[in-house]
Short mmCIF file of C-alpha atoms in Angstrom, two decimals:
data_model
loop_
_atom_site.label_atom_id
_atom_site.label_comp_id
_atom_site.label_asym_id
_atom_site.label_seq_id
_atom_site.Cartn_x
_atom_site.Cartn_y
_atom_site.Cartn_z
CA UNK A 571 34.13 41.00 -13.86
CA UNK A 572 34.56 43.26 -10.86
CA UNK A 573 31.16 44.83 -11.47
CA UNK A 574 29.61 41.38 -11.65
CA UNK A 575 31.04 40.42 -8.21
CA UNK A 576 29.70 43.65 -6.72
CA UNK A 577 26.18 42.96 -7.97
CA UNK A 578 26.36 39.39 -6.58
CA UNK A 579 27.15 40.76 -3.12
CA UNK A 580 24.19 43.11 -3.21
CA UNK A 581 21.75 40.38 -4.13
CA UNK A 582 19.94 38.77 -1.23
CA UNK A 583 20.35 35.02 -1.08
CA UNK A 584 17.05 33.16 -1.11
CA UNK A 585 16.71 30.38 1.43
CA UNK A 586 15.08 27.07 0.73
CA UNK A 587 12.36 25.50 2.87
CA UNK A 588 14.80 22.91 4.15
CA UNK A 589 17.17 25.63 5.37
CA UNK A 590 14.29 27.45 7.07
CA UNK A 591 13.20 24.29 8.90
CA UNK A 592 16.77 23.52 10.00
CA UNK A 593 17.21 27.10 11.24
CA UNK A 594 13.96 27.00 13.18
CA UNK A 595 14.96 23.73 14.85
CA UNK A 596 18.39 25.01 15.82
CA UNK A 597 17.14 28.28 17.31
CA UNK A 598 14.66 26.68 19.78
CA UNK A 599 15.93 27.06 23.36
CA UNK A 600 12.49 26.21 24.76
CA UNK A 601 13.24 22.46 24.96
CA UNK A 602 15.25 22.92 28.13
CA UNK A 603 12.37 24.88 29.66
CA UNK A 604 9.97 22.04 28.82
CA UNK A 605 12.33 19.51 30.37
CA UNK A 606 12.59 21.60 33.54
CA UNK A 607 8.82 21.94 33.74
CA UNK A 608 8.33 18.22 33.25
CA UNK A 609 11.00 17.43 35.82
CA UNK A 610 9.27 19.76 38.27
CA UNK A 611 5.95 18.00 37.71
CA UNK A 612 7.53 14.58 38.14
CA UNK A 613 9.37 15.71 41.26
CA UNK A 614 6.25 17.08 42.97
CA UNK A 615 4.79 13.79 44.33
CA UNK A 616 8.20 12.74 45.65
CA UNK A 617 8.70 15.97 47.57
CA UNK A 618 5.23 15.73 49.08
CA UNK A 619 5.87 12.09 50.04
CA UNK A 620 9.16 13.15 51.59
CA UNK A 621 7.45 15.78 53.73
CA UNK A 622 4.84 13.23 54.86
CA UNK A 623 7.59 10.77 55.73
CA UNK A 624 9.43 13.34 57.86
CA UNK A 625 6.39 14.17 59.99
CA UNK A 626 5.77 12.55 63.32
CA UNK A 627 2.25 11.56 64.21
CA UNK A 628 0.71 11.41 67.66
CA UNK A 629 -2.30 9.20 68.30
CA UNK A 630 -3.76 9.63 71.78
CA UNK A 631 -4.34 6.35 73.62
CA UNK A 632 -6.32 5.45 76.75
CA UNK A 633 -4.66 5.84 80.11
CA UNK A 634 -3.83 2.19 80.84
CA UNK A 635 -0.71 0.01 80.55
CA UNK A 636 -1.10 -0.57 76.80
CA UNK A 637 -1.88 3.11 76.27
CA UNK A 638 1.24 4.18 78.16
CA UNK A 639 3.32 1.79 76.06
CA UNK A 640 1.81 2.90 72.74
CA UNK A 641 1.33 6.58 73.65
CA UNK A 642 4.38 7.90 71.76
CA UNK A 643 5.03 9.98 68.69
CA UNK A 644 5.30 7.74 65.66
CA UNK A 645 6.94 8.39 62.34
CA UNK A 646 5.63 7.07 59.03
CA UNK A 647 9.07 5.62 58.19
CA UNK A 648 10.66 3.57 60.98
CA UNK A 649 13.76 4.96 62.64
CA UNK A 650 15.84 1.98 61.50
CA UNK A 651 15.34 2.84 57.81
CA UNK A 652 16.08 6.53 58.35
CA UNK A 653 19.34 5.78 60.16
CA UNK A 654 20.33 3.12 57.62
CA UNK A 655 19.81 5.58 54.77
CA UNK A 656 21.82 8.23 56.62
CA UNK A 657 24.69 5.74 57.09
CA UNK A 658 24.53 4.65 53.47
CA UNK A 659 24.91 8.25 52.29
CA UNK A 660 28.09 8.60 54.41
CA UNK A 661 29.80 5.61 52.76
CA UNK A 662 32.75 6.48 50.55
CA UNK A 663 32.61 4.09 47.63
CA UNK A 664 35.91 3.02 46.04
CA UNK A 665 36.81 4.18 42.58
CA UNK A 666 37.42 1.84 39.65
CA UNK A 667 41.16 1.45 40.31
CA UNK A 668 40.68 0.52 43.98
CA UNK A 669 37.90 -1.90 43.08
CA UNK A 670 40.11 -3.63 40.50
CA UNK A 671 42.98 -3.94 42.99
CA UNK A 672 40.70 -5.37 45.67
CA UNK A 673 39.12 -7.85 43.24
CA UNK A 674 42.52 -9.09 42.08
CA UNK A 675 43.66 -9.42 45.71
CA UNK A 676 40.59 -11.51 46.57
CA UNK A 677 41.08 -13.79 43.55
CA UNK A 678 44.80 -14.30 44.33
CA UNK A 679 44.02 -15.02 47.98
CA UNK A 680 41.31 -17.53 47.02
CA UNK A 681 43.65 -19.37 44.62
CA UNK A 682 46.54 -19.48 47.12
CA UNK A 683 44.26 -20.60 49.95
CA UNK A 684 42.71 -23.26 47.69
CA UNK A 685 46.16 -24.59 46.75
CA UNK A 686 47.19 -24.62 50.42
CA UNK A 687 44.10 -26.62 51.39
CA UNK A 688 44.73 -29.02 48.49
CA UNK A 689 48.36 -29.63 49.54
CA UNK A 690 47.42 -30.14 53.20
CA UNK A 691 44.56 -32.48 52.23
CA UNK A 692 46.84 -34.49 49.95
CA UNK A 693 49.53 -34.74 52.66
CA UNK A 694 47.09 -35.78 55.40
CA UNK A 695 45.53 -38.32 53.03
CA UNK A 696 48.94 -39.92 52.41
CA UNK A 697 49.80 -39.94 56.14
CA UNK A 698 46.49 -41.52 57.22
CA UNK A 699 46.62 -44.13 54.43
CA UNK A 700 50.12 -45.17 55.55
CA UNK A 701 49.11 -45.34 59.24
CA UNK A 702 45.71 -47.01 58.83
CA UNK A 703 46.42 -49.39 55.94
CA UNK A 704 49.71 -50.69 57.23
#
């Protein structure tokens, strides 16, 4: 029996086609390279648009009142949008826990304020009915 085990170890195991296909699919690291290449190609128009948006353009105008008013460097994207985007990137958004707490606080406040308005309205209604209908 011991000799039989030794000869089994020396024999080379044959692989099936299914095992070969599975092995070839597992060993392919080139997918990440393809994804990076595709991402680079997709990113290209956005980076070129970004560089165009950052540039300032100067259009010479005639030397009159309108020309003096319009004779300035102009950007493709208005200053308002640039500054708004810059401000938006500086915002620190709350996490889930803070958002839940704030939402609950708003709901509780709305219910309490609604009840307060209802009580005051009911009380004023009773007072005015007594004074006016008497």
